[in-house]
């Protein structure tokens, strides 16, 4: 950590910062830049709270020199985390895991038909929400526990793994009883009470990036889960808030490779939310695989026009099947392959 | 709601949209624009979920013509909401309410001294967190219930109202037992389980805007609280995520007047978080009052250099006292005045 | 175009808008939505300036129903523009054109060696700046006319096409005398005097998207070039300004497919500027091809550590050669191939 | 400047950076942080191009410790620049300068009537464009030289100073022959050829911030003007690109105080473009003055409904007169006053 002083900081200001660093139990090193001096804090290794130093007189800015997270950092653990899943599947290794399904569980016919369609096209896991976080209180909020029951039945029938979202601490336990992977959605990425509970859930956690979260924010949220004892966190890029005047989300493609350089955790992409438009989903899905994503989360619906949520970004099953073929080719071009059920 | 068709949409596409509108129980009107036709949905009044229409073939975009919220909307209730508070105080009327205090309750001496200082300078309420949402799991997380006890004592001693944050459903009940206003923080603005609980808390709710929330998002989150039965929601602009390369937050000043045109709810500004830097706080505070904010939430600390959080954006008590004088002058220039304890 | 009225607009307001539409020579249609009425302007086809209507009393917002551009729009010309280039090359068809080279022409040895390296790896065109727009007046501003001379010599030697930037009207003529494609950079995307001159340059124009331009802005800037008589515009996505706290640019991957749905013009991607970091360039380049880009603009330098500009995002020649192999595989997976010199 | 190394950088990487610093003529200091070391470059004082260091192996990031600009920096010149203008007026001192007028000169009657109206309400300068940069080639582009003639006549009649925009180098000379202040618009903020010409114009320059420019970008553009010999640059905050889904611009209120801490140059605010909506202009104008702006640029039109551009954000003369009264009160509350014609 570097404490950058103002150009008009006094010698007393400098001494005060140095003393504060020592009082915190660390060492310091003066740096003789002009017009403003800087003081390096040594020995902190990324877990120093800068609040106390930032408030001292004469301090202009605090510049981190190490990452604010540790357990999720690649520099502390170079080898990739590979999250083992039932059925011999895994996320984070050579195989690319495709998770597909509708936004919400709507009824038995819909979830069964969609599950079969995505399985037949090659998906190994089913995504579908039983508890839905909706911007509007007037929008469909999900079937709740009944939706979880339907997911359990579909898993038994199809052999697909289940990925579904938990919205709150009480719901997390219900979800963890059914899901193979518990999803924490973008809106809850900084719901720390929920993250801590997820850290004790005994299930892999799929943590989606918040709508304008930096990678630092995302990785610190993952750190909350790991510090509670759960090493199995799978990150997911799902697009960020875009520019005024654009009806598209921004798919932050660079985040995939950037996360891989910062962290040993696997990262998926969600091209459906990262585009918001069915016609853009295939291009974004192909791009994510080409960029090195460890998997995809794709919305597919047997009858998008009748979907209770997100129909406009759901692929038709036939589109999904075509896309899977393209993804196999792209995977091969970069030395990977799509995960397959045994 | 307007359903905008693609320029290559067929007559069958048009008919399908019209039928879907009728099936949803609404009426439609064809609009003969070229090169793309549009269909107006009549009778929906802002509570139609666009999902089903957006997914139909030939549909390019859905354009809302009415607001997606209703209970919070000024067009459904023109007169302003005035939230009555203990001690004859109120937010949303002519008086401007100044709420000040430290980021966190740290210990008895700190909270008492700061409370007295802000009271002496004219603040009518104390802000201070007992439960702190922190980006890093390694940062100070607040004193918890012990902090609430200290706040209760300070209220008894100083007569200041108490504003403090709840992080989760369990904590909300604890906070509501002490606070005069329960704060929902920016990170939890779309934590719908928490919002629903706040709607049953029996206390006014201070709802802070999320770090990149649109005003629509903010007002829909407020709608969640109102639909559960609590009409006393106070909004708060606290800055949004800025540009790459800038170390400042963006204080979205226009949001104050824009919210007032959209909603009857009162809106405060938090110049401390909206700037993140002590030297910018006074300008932002003055600007917020000049722009019509119904109050301010300002961080003040008797000893910012020793603060466990947010010291760099906390005012010294003397700075706060000078600022209060300027705010009185600006209030007078626009026909308002600062709220005063009886 | 839809004129959305305020919910408190009067009958007189409505009549005034209708009269204004007729006075402008168009027809109107009343739409009976509640609580706010709307009026459609018919017959405008995307070239009505909304300024006069937006200022009328009772008007809340103007919603475009057609595109504000025409000559660049796919809905007016469904077949793709294929820009023919010397040597039998073309942009916009099945082949993917790879343009590579250093940020700036620095000296004869540097540009010759880099040109040979990118040619040997399979690039068909050389990118290198003679006139450089630099954020700081103290940064290297390019060799100017001497740089153009070196580019001419390199073209003669290697057979590579030349892509280089023009900064102002005077310089554009100099550049057009040498370049096969004249580049307009991101900072000048809305320099309309320069765009108009480019419309009369008699050379294909590579128009880079501004650092926070919407696709509307980009396409309207292209429209300036076409309206002056030059149909050969090649668009280029090069990343947009990112979030506070992130050191990466945002590569707006979705823009590639979105532009293709809006316009018949070809679009390239510049993964070097869209990432700003050498280690992220290959992933972004692969993703762009997978998403359907018609070509790439990649920075390569024989000795990036000695580069006078942009060294940190320049690939080493060996990295570029490896990347070209991957790109060939990805192209094949989606039914395209890299352009090759005859 | 601090060169931050990767955590896996080798001793050889460190030595190479140190040697490169010495080869550039500067000194270095090693900083022993862990897990990544850092090297300070000493003696550079803000004008070192980081390109060469950033590209070295093992370098993770370059962190500036001094400002990249010098002539505009307050740390090199603490006293404020006061730009003297005809008629004994000045910008940058105690007085707040209000510049008002229509977006464009449309015809003689319009510009005369608007000029009289703003003068009668207390404005000291007239803003109006003769050359208009328009996003669409189909929008009104200004009257050109005829507009400049009308501005000259209006100045002679009313005594108002004239502020008008130059779009290109040729036009700048024409504008400088008439204007008291030459405006460089947001779209041209990084048109360096134009900035250099403005540096030799012999007139004060009003430099508007680009639509997503950082303050660094803005101040470096101002530096271009100063390095060419023109010290009289007046900056202007005019709003930045906002969030997806918002129809408002973002008025970056904090920029006013932040620029004043970074630079000795005066800064105005343009509440008309910073809001884009007439109903939000007064709040933004009051806020800008309360925050310490040295003046305002406000759009006023005698007949906004007939305006050829920007009518929706132009105040009616009566609104402007009311606003001027409020601004006088706010100025007084912070110890300043509005500039007045002698």
XYZ file of C-alpha atoms in Angstrom, chain B residues 1-2 4 7 27 29-36 38 40-46 60 63-67 75-76 241-249 262, chain C residues 1-2 4 7 27 29-36 38 40-46 60 63-67 75-76 241-249 262:
78
model
C -46.922 0.260 -23.630
C -45.826 0.315 -27.245
C -42.385 -1.791 -31.799
C -39.201 -3.418 -40.262
C -56.975 -3.566 -25.893
C -54.257 0.148 -31.325
C -52.286 -0.240 -34.562
C -49.958 2.638 -35.441
C -49.063 3.016 -39.076
C -45.518 4.267 -38.893
C -42.997 3.245 -41.537
C -40.685 1.457 -42.034
C -41.726 -0.320 -38.870
C -46.035 -0.253 -33.829
C -50.079 0.311 -28.578
C -51.330 -1.712 -25.629
C -54.215 0.163 -24.029
C -55.522 -0.233 -20.504
C -52.384 -1.603 -18.863
C -51.479 1.448 -16.835
C -47.916 0.509 -16.083
C -38.085 -5.427 -31.973
C -41.392 0.902 -25.112
C -43.122 1.733 -21.833
C -45.540 4.630 -22.068
C -46.421 4.617 -18.416
C -44.305 4.235 -15.321
C -48.897 11.089 -11.284
C -51.117 8.903 -9.136
C -20.168 4.413 -9.924
C -18.036 6.764 -11.971
C -15.740 6.587 -14.953
C -12.622 4.565 -15.272
C -9.680 6.683 -14.294
C -11.527 8.917 -11.888
C -10.999 8.516 -8.175
C -14.211 10.329 -7.391
C -17.722 8.975 -7.203
C -41.527 11.356 -10.750
C -41.689 9.083 -33.932
C -43.884 9.060 -30.862
C -45.307 11.133 -25.316
C -50.002 12.813 -17.605
C -49.475 13.291 -40.430
C -52.252 9.572 -35.039
C -53.600 9.952 -31.501
C -52.976 7.007 -29.159
C -55.296 6.663 -26.219
C -53.036 5.287 -23.551
C -53.574 6.282 -19.939
C -52.513 8.002 -17.772
C -50.571 9.771 -20.491
C -49.188 9.747 -26.992
C -47.511 9.236 -33.407
C -45.877 11.251 -36.166
C -46.412 9.442 -39.447
C -44.430 9.843 -42.641
C -41.179 11.050 -41.110
C -39.103 7.944 -41.721
C -36.331 8.772 -39.372
C -42.698 14.636 -21.762
C -39.495 8.280 -28.678
C -37.967 7.472 -32.050
C -39.716 4.654 -33.898
C -37.360 4.665 -36.836
C -33.608 4.936 -37.058
C -33.450 -1.841 -43.261
C -33.003 0.383 -46.300
C -14.615 3.807 -21.194
C -15.009 1.448 -18.285
C -15.992 1.602 -14.664
C -14.279 3.511 -11.957
C -11.791 1.277 -10.247
C -11.086 -0.925 -13.208
C -7.812 -0.640 -15.063
C -9.217 -2.350 -18.124
C -11.149 -0.874 -21.000
C -28.547 -2.352 -37.761
